[in-house]
mmCIF file of C-alpha atoms and ligand atoms in Angstrom:
data_model
loop_
_atom_site.group_PDB
_atom_site.id
_atom_site.type_symbol
_atom_site.label_atom_id
_atom_site.label_comp_id
_atom_site.label_asym_id
_atom_site.label_seq_id
_atom_site.Cartn_x
_atom_site.Cartn_y
_atom_site.Cartn_z
ATOM 1 C CA MET D 743 1.296 -27.199 28.713
ATOM 2 C CA ILE D 744 1.615 -25.562 25.330
ATOM 3 C CA ARG D 745 0.629 -21.919 25.323
ATOM 4 C CA ILE D 746 -0.380 -19.625 22.516
ATOM 5 C CA ASN D 747 1.076 -16.253 21.622
ATOM 6 C CA HIS D 748 -1.393 -14.351 23.814
ATOM 7 C CA HIS D 749 -0.933 -11.132 21.822
ATOM 8 C CA TYR D 750 -3.119 -12.698 19.114
ATOM 9 C CA LEU D 751 -6.060 -12.497 21.520
ATOM 10 C CA LYS D 752 -5.814 -8.692 21.447
ATOM 11 C CA LEU D 753 -6.467 -8.587 17.700
ATOM 12 C CA GLN D 754 -9.819 -7.206 16.646
ATOM 13 C CA SER D 755 -11.689 -9.311 14.134
ATOM 14 C CA SER D 756 -12.057 -7.319 10.998
ATOM 15 C CA TYR D 757 -15.777 -7.384 10.349
ATOM 16 C CA LEU D 758 -15.485 -4.727 7.668
ATOM 17 C CA PHE D 759 -15.674 -6.878 4.545
ATOM 18 C CA SER D 760 -18.012 -9.492 6.044
ATOM 19 C CA ASP D 761 -20.356 -6.714 7.254
ATOM 20 C CA ILE D 762 -20.341 -5.241 3.756
ATOM 21 C CA ALA D 763 -21.104 -8.675 2.264
ATOM 22 C CA LYS D 764 -24.011 -9.175 4.708
ATOM 23 C CA ARG D 765 -25.606 -5.839 3.875
ATOM 24 C CA VAL D 766 -25.169 -6.418 0.140
ATOM 25 C CA ALA D 767 -26.748 -9.902 0.425
ATOM 26 C CA ALA D 768 -29.723 -8.464 2.367
ATOM 27 C CA TYR D 769 -30.184 -5.751 -0.250
ATOM 28 C CA GLN D 770 -30.008 -8.289 -3.068
ATOM 29 C CA GLU D 771 -32.657 -10.427 -1.393
ATOM 30 C CA ALA D 772 -34.980 -7.471 -0.892
ATOM 31 C CA ASN D 773 -34.373 -6.246 -4.460
ATOM 32 C CA PRO D 774 -34.055 -9.350 -6.627
ATOM 33 C CA GLY D 775 -32.928 -8.658 -10.158
ATOM 34 C CA LYS D 776 -31.435 -5.284 -9.211
ATOM 35 C CA ASP D 777 -27.910 -4.882 -10.504
ATOM 36 C CA ILE D 778 -25.249 -4.021 -7.927
ATOM 37 C CA ILE D 779 -21.986 -2.260 -8.817
ATOM 38 C CA ARG D 780 -19.056 -2.815 -6.453
ATOM 39 C CA LEU D 781 -16.797 0.211 -6.100
ATOM 40 C CA GLY D 782 -15.360 -1.040 -2.835
ATOM 41 C CA ILE D 783 -12.698 -3.319 -4.242
ATOM 42 C CA GLY D 784 -9.002 -2.771 -3.574
ATOM 43 C CA ASP D 785 -8.043 -5.195 -6.332
ATOM 44 C CA VAL D 786 -7.216 -4.498 -9.960
ATOM 45 C CA THR D 787 -9.594 -5.655 -12.712
ATOM 46 C CA LEU D 788 -7.639 -5.333 -15.991
ATOM 47 C CA PRO D 789 -5.494 -8.253 -17.253
ATOM 48 C CA LEU D 790 -1.678 -8.295 -17.245
ATOM 49 C CA PRO D 791 0.092 -6.169 -19.890
ATOM 50 C CA PRO D 792 0.902 -8.181 -23.083
ATOM 51 C CA ALA D 793 4.661 -7.599 -22.612
ATOM 52 C CA CYS D 794 4.498 -9.301 -19.191
ATOM 53 C CA ILE D 795 2.414 -12.194 -20.521
ATOM 54 C CA GLU D 796 4.924 -12.826 -23.352
ATOM 55 C CA ALA D 797 7.889 -12.823 -20.966
ATOM 56 C CA PHE D 798 5.961 -15.005 -18.524
ATOM 57 C CA HIS D 799 5.246 -17.604 -21.263
ATOM 58 C CA ARG D 800 8.854 -17.593 -22.507
ATOM 59 C CA ALA D 801 10.119 -18.219 -18.987
ATOM 60 C CA VAL D 802 7.672 -21.082 -18.430
ATOM 61 C CA ASP D 803 9.007 -22.683 -21.629
ATOM 62 C CA GLU D 804 12.574 -22.338 -20.302
ATOM 63 C CA MET D 805 11.497 -24.349 -17.264
ATOM 64 C CA ALA D 806 10.377 -27.166 -19.619
ATOM 65 C CA ASP D 807 13.858 -27.673 -21.082
ATOM 66 C CA SER D 808 16.719 -29.270 -19.120
ATOM 67 C CA LYS D 809 19.202 -26.812 -20.722
ATOM 68 C CA THR D 810 17.386 -23.721 -19.460
ATOM 69 C CA PHE D 811 15.578 -25.118 -16.410
ATOM 70 C CA ARG D 812 16.183 -23.247 -13.125
ATOM 71 C CA GLY D 813 15.714 -24.471 -9.575
ATOM 72 C CA TYR D 814 16.155 -22.266 -6.517
ATOM 73 C CA GLY D 815 17.167 -18.764 -7.474
ATOM 74 C CA PRO D 816 18.840 -16.164 -5.248
ATOM 75 C CA GLU D 817 16.498 -15.475 -2.294
ATOM 76 C CA GLN D 818 16.957 -11.721 -2.815
ATOM 77 C CA GLY D 819 15.858 -11.975 -6.445
ATOM 78 C CA TYR D 820 17.585 -12.334 -9.805
ATOM 79 C CA GLY D 821 20.143 -9.725 -10.792
ATOM 80 C CA PHE D 822 18.338 -9.033 -14.077
ATOM 81 C CA LEU D 823 15.310 -7.702 -12.189
ATOM 82 C CA ARG D 824 17.146 -5.933 -9.347
ATOM 83 C CA GLU D 825 19.330 -4.052 -11.827
ATOM 84 C CA LYS D 826 16.388 -2.786 -13.875
ATOM 85 C CA ILE D 827 14.564 -1.691 -10.721
ATOM 86 C CA ALA D 828 17.591 0.202 -9.380
ATOM 87 C CA GLN D 829 18.179 1.914 -12.706
ATOM 88 C CA THR D 830 14.606 2.777 -13.705
ATOM 89 C CA ASP D 831 12.747 3.297 -10.440
ATOM 90 C CA PHE D 832 15.558 5.055 -8.577
ATOM 91 C CA ARG D 833 18.715 6.176 -10.386
ATOM 92 C CA ALA D 834 16.788 7.659 -13.287
ATOM 93 C CA ARG D 835 15.052 9.847 -10.686
ATOM 94 C CA ASN D 836 18.265 10.875 -8.906
ATOM 95 C CA ALA D 837 17.666 8.426 -6.069
ATOM 96 C CA ASP D 838 20.917 6.695 -5.225
ATOM 97 C CA ILE D 839 19.940 3.007 -4.846
ATOM 98 C CA ASP D 840 22.073 -0.036 -5.762
ATOM 99 C CA PRO D 841 20.700 -3.338 -7.101
ATOM 100 C CA ASP D 842 21.931 -5.198 -4.019
ATOM 101 C CA GLU D 843 19.875 -2.907 -1.795
ATOM 102 C CA ILE D 844 16.722 -4.350 -3.397
ATOM 103 C CA PHE D 845 15.011 -7.463 -2.047
ATOM 104 C CA ILE D 846 12.473 -9.079 -4.400
ATOM 105 C CA SER D 847 9.531 -10.623 -2.558
ATOM 106 C CA ASP D 848 6.064 -12.046 -3.105
ATOM 107 C CA GLY D 849 4.246 -8.963 -1.826
ATOM 108 C CA ALA D 850 4.371 -5.604 -0.132
ATOM 109 C CA LYS D 851 1.817 -6.940 2.337
ATOM 110 C CA CYS D 852 4.323 -9.559 3.542
ATOM 111 C CA ASP D 853 7.208 -7.080 3.524
ATOM 112 C CA THR D 854 5.392 -4.324 5.436
ATOM 113 C CA GLY D 855 4.151 -6.997 7.841
ATOM 114 C CA ASN D 856 7.500 -8.759 8.345
ATOM 115 C CA ILE D 857 9.878 -5.787 8.549
ATOM 116 C CA GLN D 858 9.035 -5.081 12.215
ATOM 117 C CA GLU D 859 10.843 -8.331 13.166
ATOM 118 C CA ILE D 860 14.251 -6.663 12.850
ATOM 119 C CA PHE D 861 13.334 -3.927 15.348
ATOM 120 C CA SER D 862 13.217 -4.087 19.136
ATOM 121 C CA HIS D 863 9.973 -4.693 20.981
ATOM 122 C CA SER D 864 10.624 -1.579 23.006
ATOM 123 C CA ASN D 865 10.307 0.787 20.038
ATOM 124 C CA ARG D 866 7.586 3.408 20.099
ATOM 125 C CA VAL D 867 5.581 2.843 16.927
ATOM 126 C CA ALA D 868 3.746 5.603 15.038
ATOM 127 C CA ILE D 869 0.931 4.489 12.749
ATOM 128 C CA PRO D 870 -1.403 6.663 10.669
ATOM 129 C CA ASP D 871 -5.171 6.689 11.260
ATOM 130 C CA PRO D 872 -6.943 5.797 8.950
ATOM 131 C CA VAL D 873 -4.595 2.995 7.931
ATOM 132 C CA TYR D 874 -3.925 -0.112 5.826
ATOM 133 C CA PRO D 875 -4.446 -2.588 8.722
ATOM 134 C CA VAL D 876 -1.299 -4.700 8.104
ATOM 135 C CA TYR D 877 1.048 -2.204 9.809
ATOM 136 C CA LEU D 878 -1.014 -2.190 12.973
ATOM 137 C CA ASP D 879 -1.970 -5.873 13.266
ATOM 138 C CA THR D 880 1.590 -7.148 12.767
ATOM 139 C CA ASN D 881 2.775 -4.964 15.650
ATOM 140 C CA VAL D 882 -0.074 -6.289 17.793
ATOM 141 C CA MET D 883 0.966 -9.880 16.974
ATOM 142 C CA ALA D 884 4.563 -9.062 17.874
ATOM 143 C CA GLY D 885 3.468 -7.782 21.299
ATOM 144 C CA ARG D 886 4.300 -4.094 20.845
ATOM 145 C CA THR D 887 0.845 -2.930 21.929
ATOM 146 C CA GLY D 888 -1.372 -3.082 24.971
ATOM 147 C CA ALA D 889 -5.073 -3.827 24.977
ATOM 148 C CA TYR D 890 -7.630 -2.513 22.493
ATOM 149 C CA ARG D 891 -9.812 0.229 23.990
ATOM 150 C CA ASN D 892 -12.284 2.549 22.263
ATOM 151 C CA GLY D 893 -11.081 1.718 18.791
ATOM 152 C CA ARG D 894 -7.362 1.987 19.528
ATOM 153 C CA TYR D 895 -4.497 -0.131 20.889
ATOM 154 C CA GLU D 896 -2.535 1.079 23.899
ATOM 155 C CA ASN D 897 1.168 1.908 23.293
ATOM 156 C CA ILE D 898 0.666 2.841 19.632
ATOM 157 C CA ILE D 899 1.141 6.482 18.718
ATOM 158 C CA TYR D 900 -1.656 7.161 16.250
ATOM 159 C CA MET D 901 -1.000 9.869 13.681
ATOM 160 C CA ASP D 902 -4.340 11.467 12.825
ATOM 161 C CA SER D 903 -5.057 12.214 9.184
ATOM 162 C CA SER D 904 -7.898 14.659 8.740
ATOM 163 C CA ARG D 905 -9.024 17.506 6.536
ATOM 164 C CA GLU D 906 -7.110 19.916 8.830
ATOM 165 C CA ASN D 907 -3.752 18.398 7.807
ATOM 166 C CA SER D 908 -4.843 17.451 4.248
ATOM 167 C CA PHE D 909 -4.609 13.800 5.327
ATOM 168 C CA VAL D 910 -0.829 14.029 5.763
ATOM 169 C CA PRO D 911 0.096 13.472 9.431
ATOM 170 C CA ASP D 912 1.884 16.215 11.365
ATOM 171 C CA LEU D 913 5.218 15.482 13.026
ATOM 172 C CA PRO D 914 4.545 13.668 16.322
ATOM 173 C CA LYS D 915 4.450 15.630 19.576
ATOM 174 C CA THR D 916 5.686 12.679 21.637
ATOM 175 C CA PRO D 917 8.915 10.867 20.671
ATOM 176 C CA VAL D 918 8.612 7.895 18.281
ATOM 177 C CA ASP D 919 11.136 5.397 16.861
ATOM 178 C CA LEU D 920 9.410 3.545 14.038
ATOM 179 C CA ILE D 921 7.160 5.477 11.645
ATOM 180 C CA TYR D 922 4.807 3.954 9.072
ATOM 181 C CA MET D 923 3.805 6.064 6.074
ATOM 182 C CA CYS D 924 1.965 5.325 2.804
ATOM 183 C CA PHE D 925 1.746 7.717 -0.177
ATOM 184 C CA PRO D 926 -0.280 7.861 -2.368
ATOM 185 C CA ASN D 927 -2.371 6.702 0.561
ATOM 186 C CA ASN D 928 -4.712 3.788 0.938
ATOM 187 C CA PRO D 929 -7.490 4.520 1.969
ATOM 188 C CA THR D 930 -7.472 8.349 1.667
ATOM 189 C CA GLY D 931 -5.843 8.766 -1.756
ATOM 190 C CA ALA D 932 -3.811 11.645 -0.287
ATOM 191 C CA VAL D 933 -0.335 12.437 -1.636
ATOM 192 C CA ILE D 934 2.662 13.997 0.115
ATOM 193 C CA THR D 935 4.674 16.926 -1.204
ATOM 194 C CA ARG D 936 8.450 16.909 -1.429
ATOM 195 C CA GLU D 937 8.635 19.629 1.268
ATOM 196 C CA LYS D 938 6.459 17.729 3.718
ATOM 197 C CA LEU D 939 8.311 14.461 3.119
ATOM 198 C CA ALA D 940 11.604 16.302 3.649
ATOM 199 C CA GLN D 941 10.298 17.465 7.065
ATOM 200 C CA TRP D 942 9.664 13.834 8.003
ATOM 201 C CA VAL D 943 13.096 12.729 6.800
ATOM 202 C CA ASP D 944 14.706 15.557 8.824
ATOM 203 C CA TYR D 945 12.681 14.477 11.844
ATOM 204 C CA ALA D 946 13.897 10.872 11.463
ATOM 205 C CA VAL D 947 17.528 12.018 11.102
ATOM 206 C CA LYS D 948 17.314 14.274 14.182
ATOM 207 C CA THR D 949 15.511 11.764 16.396
ATOM 208 C CA LYS D 950 17.358 8.630 15.133
ATOM 209 C CA SER D 951 14.099 7.024 14.074
ATOM 210 C CA VAL D 952 13.297 4.971 10.966
ATOM 211 C CA ILE D 953 10.549 5.593 8.379
ATOM 212 C CA LEU D 954 8.849 2.622 6.699
ATOM 213 C CA TYR D 955 7.576 4.087 3.434
ATOM 214 C CA ASP D 956 4.906 2.176 1.503
ATOM 215 C CA ALA D 957 4.883 3.404 -2.111
ATOM 216 C CA ALA D 958 2.635 0.646 -3.530
ATOM 217 C CA TYR D 959 0.596 3.264 -5.429
ATOM 218 C CA CYS D 960 3.430 5.397 -6.842
ATOM 219 C CA ALA D 961 2.531 4.387 -10.431
ATOM 220 C CA PHE D 962 -0.573 6.567 -10.158
ATOM 221 C CA VAL D 963 1.334 9.797 -9.548
ATOM 222 C CA ARG D 964 1.139 12.083 -12.572
ATOM 223 C CA ASP D 965 2.086 15.396 -10.927
ATOM 224 C CA ASP D 966 5.835 15.889 -11.630
ATOM 225 C CA THR D 967 6.348 17.933 -8.494
ATOM 226 C CA LEU D 968 5.447 14.978 -6.240
ATOM 227 C CA PRO D 969 8.060 12.438 -5.099
ATOM 228 C CA LEU D 970 7.599 8.812 -6.220
ATOM 229 C CA SER D 971 10.237 7.524 -3.820
ATOM 230 C CA ILE D 972 11.346 8.702 -0.384
ATOM 231 C CA TYR D 973 14.936 8.382 -1.658
ATOM 232 C CA GLU D 974 14.346 11.415 -3.861
ATOM 233 C CA ILE D 975 14.667 13.306 -0.566
ATOM 234 C CA GLU D 976 18.155 14.214 0.662
ATOM 235 C CA GLY D 977 19.262 12.062 3.597
ATOM 236 C CA ALA D 978 16.489 9.452 3.282
ATOM 237 C CA ARG D 979 18.988 6.679 2.499
ATOM 238 C CA ASN D 980 20.080 6.752 6.125
ATOM 239 C CA VAL D 981 16.652 6.605 7.748
ATOM 240 C CA ALA D 982 14.117 4.955 5.414
ATOM 241 C CA ILE D 983 13.062 1.564 4.085
ATOM 242 C CA GLU D 984 10.757 1.667 1.047
ATOM 243 C CA PHE D 985 8.203 -0.874 -0.158
ATOM 244 C CA ARG D 986 7.006 -1.219 -3.733
ATOM 245 C CA SER D 987 4.814 -3.718 -5.512
ATOM 246 C CA PHE D 988 3.932 -4.776 -9.042
ATOM 247 C CA SER D 989 0.390 -5.477 -7.773
ATOM 248 C CA LYS D 990 -1.278 -2.134 -8.464
ATOM 249 C CA THR D 991 1.432 -0.934 -10.882
ATOM 250 C CA ALA D 992 1.149 -3.774 -13.385
ATOM 251 C CA GLY D 993 -1.834 -5.885 -12.339
ATOM 252 C CA PHE D 994 0.223 -8.467 -10.405
ATOM 253 C CA THR D 995 -2.182 -8.925 -7.449
ATOM 254 C CA GLY D 996 -2.734 -12.562 -8.429
ATOM 255 C CA VAL D 997 0.794 -13.144 -9.802
ATOM 256 C CA ARG D 998 2.688 -11.839 -6.713
ATOM 257 C CA CYS D 999 5.852 -9.778 -7.045
ATOM 258 C CA ALA D 1000 7.083 -6.834 -5.003
ATOM 259 C CA TYR D 1001 10.271 -5.477 -3.465
ATOM 260 C CA ALA D 1002 11.681 -3.824 -0.385
ATOM 261 C CA VAL D 1003 14.573 -1.355 -0.515
ATOM 262 C CA VAL D 1004 16.952 -1.444 2.445
ATOM 263 C CA PRO D 1005 19.831 0.976 1.775
ATOM 264 C CA LYS D 1006 23.197 -0.099 3.130
ATOM 265 C CA THR D 1007 23.528 3.196 5.007
ATOM 266 C CA CYS D 1008 20.199 2.837 6.844
ATOM 267 C CA ALA D 1009 20.833 2.075 10.516
ATOM 268 C CA ALA D 1010 19.292 1.559 13.926
ATOM 269 C CA TYR D 1011 21.021 1.228 17.302
ATOM 270 C CA ASP D 1012 21.841 -1.613 19.694
ATOM 271 C CA LYS D 1013 21.395 -1.486 23.469
ATOM 272 C CA ASN D 1014 24.769 0.218 23.882
ATOM 273 C CA GLY D 1015 23.687 2.938 21.481
ATOM 274 C CA ASP D 1016 26.062 1.675 18.781
ATOM 275 C CA LYS D 1017 25.000 1.963 15.160
ATOM 276 C CA GLN D 1018 23.874 -1.260 13.480
ATOM 277 C CA TYR D 1019 23.128 -1.374 9.781
ATOM 278 C CA LEU D 1020 19.735 -2.797 8.820
ATOM 279 C CA HIS D 1021 20.742 -4.294 5.452
ATOM 280 C CA PRO D 1022 22.525 -7.352 6.921
ATOM 281 C CA LEU D 1023 19.662 -7.903 9.387
ATOM 282 C CA TRP D 1024 16.990 -7.849 6.681
ATOM 283 C CA ASN D 1025 19.199 -9.946 4.404
ATOM 284 C CA ARG D 1026 19.462 -12.532 7.169
ATOM 285 C CA ARG D 1027 15.747 -12.474 7.869
ATOM 286 C CA HIS D 1028 14.795 -12.633 4.191
ATOM 287 C CA THR D 1029 17.181 -15.488 3.271
ATOM 288 C CA THR D 1030 16.253 -17.499 6.378
ATOM 289 C CA LYS D 1031 12.494 -17.328 5.958
ATOM 290 C CA PHE D 1032 11.998 -16.858 2.202
ATOM 291 C CA ASN D 1033 13.160 -18.847 -0.815
ATOM 292 C CA GLY D 1034 12.636 -16.395 -3.625
ATOM 293 C CA VAL D 1035 9.931 -15.422 -6.119
ATOM 294 C CA SER D 1036 9.471 -17.882 -8.988
ATOM 295 C CA TYR D 1037 11.635 -17.370 -12.059
ATOM 296 C CA PRO D 1038 8.768 -16.864 -14.557
ATOM 297 C CA VAL D 1039 7.189 -14.249 -12.275
ATOM 298 C CA GLN D 1040 10.468 -12.324 -12.058
ATOM 299 C CA ARG D 1041 10.770 -12.424 -15.860
ATOM 300 C CA ALA D 1042 7.196 -11.116 -16.136
ATOM 301 C CA ALA D 1043 8.087 -8.300 -13.711
ATOM 302 C CA GLU D 1044 11.273 -7.528 -15.662
ATOM 303 C CA ALA D 1045 9.104 -6.977 -18.768
ATOM 304 C CA VAL D 1046 7.514 -3.970 -17.021
ATOM 305 C CA TYR D 1047 10.835 -2.196 -17.690
ATOM 306 C CA THR D 1048 10.894 -2.826 -21.456
ATOM 307 C CA GLU D 1049 9.716 -0.059 -23.747
ATOM 308 C CA ALA D 1050 6.454 -1.865 -24.545
ATOM 309 C CA GLY D 1051 5.987 -2.925 -20.919
ATOM 310 C CA SER D 1052 6.404 0.549 -19.492
ATOM 311 C CA ARG D 1053 3.982 1.986 -22.045
ATOM 312 C CA GLN D 1054 1.422 -0.745 -21.330
ATOM 313 C CA THR D 1055 1.660 -0.404 -17.535
ATOM 314 C CA LYS D 1056 1.268 3.348 -17.835
ATOM 315 C CA GLU D 1057 -1.886 2.723 -19.904
ATOM 316 C CA LEU D 1058 -3.235 0.475 -17.138
ATOM 317 C CA ALA D 1059 -2.772 3.181 -14.508
ATOM 318 C CA ASP D 1060 -4.170 5.836 -16.895
ATOM 319 C CA TYR D 1061 -7.332 3.779 -17.330
ATOM 320 C CA TYR D 1062 -7.938 3.627 -13.577
ATOM 321 C CA LEU D 1063 -7.002 7.305 -13.201
ATOM 322 C CA GLU D 1064 -9.687 8.261 -15.742
ATOM 323 C CA ASN D 1065 -12.182 6.218 -13.681
ATOM 324 C CA ALA D 1066 -10.998 8.117 -10.603
ATOM 325 C CA ARG D 1067 -11.463 11.449 -12.391
ATOM 326 C CA ILE D 1068 -15.059 10.525 -13.312
ATOM 327 C CA ILE D 1069 -15.861 9.534 -9.717
ATOM 328 C CA LEU D 1070 -14.207 12.632 -8.247
ATOM 329 C CA GLN D 1071 -16.012 14.955 -10.656
ATOM 330 C CA ALA D 1072 -19.404 13.367 -9.931
ATOM 331 C CA MET D 1073 -18.954 13.599 -6.151
ATOM 332 C CA ASN D 1074 -17.674 17.186 -6.388
ATOM 333 C CA GLU D 1075 -20.675 18.157 -8.506
ATOM 334 C CA LEU D 1076 -22.929 16.702 -5.820
ATOM 335 C CA GLY D 1077 -21.218 18.992 -3.302
ATOM 336 C CA TYR D 1078 -19.134 16.423 -1.422
ATOM 337 C CA GLU D 1079 -15.637 17.206 -0.189
ATOM 338 C CA CYS D 1080 -13.138 14.677 -1.498
ATOM 339 C CA THR D 1081 -9.429 13.865 -1.389
ATOM 340 C CA GLY D 1082 -7.576 11.535 -3.719
ATOM 341 C CA GLY D 1083 -8.885 10.722 -7.168
ATOM 342 C CA GLN D 1084 -5.858 12.490 -8.654
ATOM 343 C CA ASN D 1085 -2.501 10.726 -8.539
ATOM 344 C CA SER D 1086 -4.374 7.915 -6.788
ATOM 345 C CA PRO D 1087 -6.961 5.214 -7.568
ATOM 346 C CA TYR D 1088 -8.926 5.970 -4.377
ATOM 347 C CA ILE D 1089 -11.401 8.751 -3.660
ATOM 348 C CA TRP D 1090 -12.023 9.534 0.020
ATOM 349 C CA ILE D 1091 -15.335 11.270 0.533
ATOM 350 C CA ASP D 1092 -16.758 13.156 3.498
ATOM 351 C CA GLY D 1093 -20.242 11.645 3.585
ATOM 352 C CA LYS D 1094 -21.679 14.382 5.828
ATOM 353 C CA THR D 1095 -23.108 11.567 7.992
ATOM 354 C CA ASP D 1096 -21.649 8.441 9.628
ATOM 355 C CA SER D 1097 -19.747 6.030 7.359
ATOM 356 C CA TRP D 1098 -22.289 3.189 7.513
ATOM 357 C CA GLY D 1099 -25.187 5.613 7.050
ATOM 358 C CA PHE D 1100 -23.677 6.858 3.806
ATOM 359 C CA PHE D 1101 -22.797 3.302 2.784
ATOM 360 C CA ASP D 1102 -26.467 2.253 3.265
ATOM 361 C CA LEU D 1103 -27.757 5.302 1.399
ATOM 362 C CA LEU D 1104 -25.606 4.551 -1.663
ATOM 363 C CA LEU D 1105 -26.523 0.866 -1.582
ATOM 364 C CA ASP D 1106 -30.273 1.395 -1.073
ATOM 365 C CA LYS D 1107 -30.761 4.301 -3.456
ATOM 366 C CA ALA D 1108 -28.140 3.587 -6.146
ATOM 367 C CA GLY D 1109 -27.190 -0.093 -5.786
ATOM 368 C CA VAL D 1110 -23.544 0.968 -5.454
ATOM 369 C CA VAL D 1111 -21.187 -0.657 -2.925
ATOM 370 C CA VAL D 1112 -18.405 1.454 -1.379
ATOM 371 C CA THR D 1113 -16.134 0.958 1.639
ATOM 372 C CA PRO D 1114 -17.036 2.655 4.952
ATOM 373 C CA GLY D 1115 -14.094 4.752 6.147
ATOM 374 C CA SER D 1116 -14.682 3.791 9.782
ATOM 375 C CA GLY D 1117 -13.283 0.345 8.933
ATOM 376 C CA PHE D 1118 -9.806 1.908 8.547
ATOM 377 C CA GLY D 1119 -9.614 3.608 11.949
ATOM 378 C CA VAL D 1120 -11.268 6.093 14.291
ATOM 379 C CA CYS D 1121 -10.368 9.021 12.003
ATOM 380 C CA GLY D 1122 -12.126 7.323 9.067
ATOM 381 C CA GLU D 1123 -15.555 7.773 10.668
ATOM 382 C CA GLY D 1124 -17.808 9.938 8.499
ATOM 383 C CA TYR D 1125 -15.945 9.050 5.308
ATOM 384 C CA ILE D 1126 -16.291 6.444 2.581
ATOM 385 C CA ARG D 1127 -13.666 5.167 0.136
ATOM 386 C CA ILE D 1128 -14.552 4.666 -3.531
ATOM 387 C CA SER D 1129 -12.152 2.615 -5.616
ATOM 388 C CA ALA D 1130 -11.411 3.295 -9.290
ATOM 389 C CA PHE D 1131 -10.478 -0.353 -9.901
ATOM 390 C CA ASN D 1132 -13.379 -1.313 -12.163
ATOM 391 C CA SER D 1133 -14.511 -1.115 -15.782
ATOM 392 C CA ARG D 1134 -15.246 2.293 -17.335
ATOM 393 C CA GLU D 1135 -18.787 1.151 -18.040
ATOM 394 C CA ASN D 1136 -19.433 0.188 -14.398
ATOM 395 C CA VAL D 1137 -17.946 3.436 -13.119
ATOM 396 C CA GLU D 1138 -20.023 5.559 -15.499
ATOM 397 C CA THR D 1139 -23.245 3.692 -14.707
ATOM 398 C CA ALA D 1140 -22.541 3.800 -10.975
ATOM 399 C CA MET D 1141 -21.905 7.540 -10.930
ATOM 400 C CA LYS D 1142 -25.005 8.219 -13.010
ATOM 401 C CA ARG D 1143 -27.067 6.243 -10.488
ATOM 402 C CA VAL D 1144 -25.390 7.952 -7.525
ATOM 403 C CA LYS D 1145 -26.133 11.384 -9.049
ATOM 404 C CA GLU D 1146 -29.802 10.523 -9.602
ATOM 405 C CA ALA D 1147 -30.151 9.016 -6.142
ATOM 406 C CA LEU D 1148 -28.488 11.845 -4.227
ATOM 407 C CA ALA D 1149 -30.123 14.597 -6.247
ATOM 408 C CA SER D 1150 -33.518 13.247 -5.135
ATOM 409 C CA ALA D 1151 -32.401 12.347 -1.574
HETATM 410 C C1 PLP M 201 -2.354 -3.244 -2.292
HETATM 411 C C2 PLP M 201 -1.420 -2.694 -1.287
HETATM 412 C C3 PLP M 201 -0.123 -3.191 -1.163
HETATM 413 C C4 PLP M 201 0.370 -4.261 -2.101
HETATM 414 O O1 PLP M 201 0.327 -5.508 -1.551
HETATM 415 P P1 PLP M 201 0.890 -6.775 -2.317
HETATM 416 O O2 PLP M 201 1.075 -7.746 -1.200
HETATM 417 O O3 PLP M 201 2.180 -6.408 -2.977
HETATM 418 O O4 PLP M 201 -0.154 -7.209 -3.308
HETATM 419 C C5 PLP M 201 0.736 -2.635 -0.237
HETATM 420 N N1 PLP M 201 0.336 -1.600 0.541
HETATM 421 C C6 PLP M 201 -0.891 -1.078 0.442
HETATM 422 C C7 PLP M 201 -1.251 0.079 1.284
HETATM 423 C C8 PLP M 201 -1.816 -1.620 -0.452
HETATM 424 O O5 PLP M 201 -3.044 -1.108 -0.530
#
């Protein structure tokens, strides 16, 4: 008799976005004709930069000609893209990363979800709360957790993010082996300082653990003192894998291009305690299960590193950052405590009531949709997330309505 992977039965259905949709539909029915502004979206809204579009078109034309047509490319990505990434995103910032340590993929979601395959089931896994759910659910599927009780899975070491630690988890009190981190953070918008990140790298070196560092939002960092990459920290090459994406950086959410960095010096240990490098393991995994990102998409991503492309992508992020500033200022003026909104497209707001209560208040009184923080973990209760991914006009109108509604509430 064929049996299923029973770990899938432990997964909690995510009702978050369907619950939001239900409440919005009910509101719309009760208030026909009322305009609703959605500030809950984690997806970009502006089109691709012109430099990327031009490169994309040129590459499509190459595919139409037998002289320049390309079939399967290298699974790890074309050299032209890996070299520009290594040079611009790392070496130019004193982070020692080689092109062949970069693996081009179709998304940081897939990479952060798949990476756990190269690690033992017996590892103790540390995951932040609140969290981007991919890290957690993929470890549940793999069987690294016990049952789900009171909002948490057994056998996961949850790292609480709260106002007390400025939404940057403290070093764990119990030993851990695999550590997930994301900065600038989704959902809290929090950033990590160089000093704090160095403490984590030191911890990983001392305890022989590995840090999985999700830097999908690094393009939003404008404060020069903050690290963009974990490899800007001494020693990180030996203990960290980093994930990046063109999704939020350059509007590629629908185009799909990202990369993982697995330094050749980064290692874990076999059952005899002998050092095993992770690069050949990930290379094997990646080339066995993935056949490469399409050529035109890699050319479009390469265009991000041209002079015009880098200026245009910076303008994209600046546009969303100005939205974030407007949202942050409005919520601060109303007396709410917020994190994020600077160096991040997300604003995380203490609603001074439960998450869904604040969600309902903003929907009913202002017609504005946000994301309840409780959907991201136990520690998200009481908070909401507002996203800056929207038009300036929508953001300005929404914040005006929120101000009017809450001033009279
Ligand atoms: C959006 C996002 C990503 C990017 O995912 P892609 O699959 O590259 O589109 C990665 N991590 C976090 C935390 C995100 O919010």
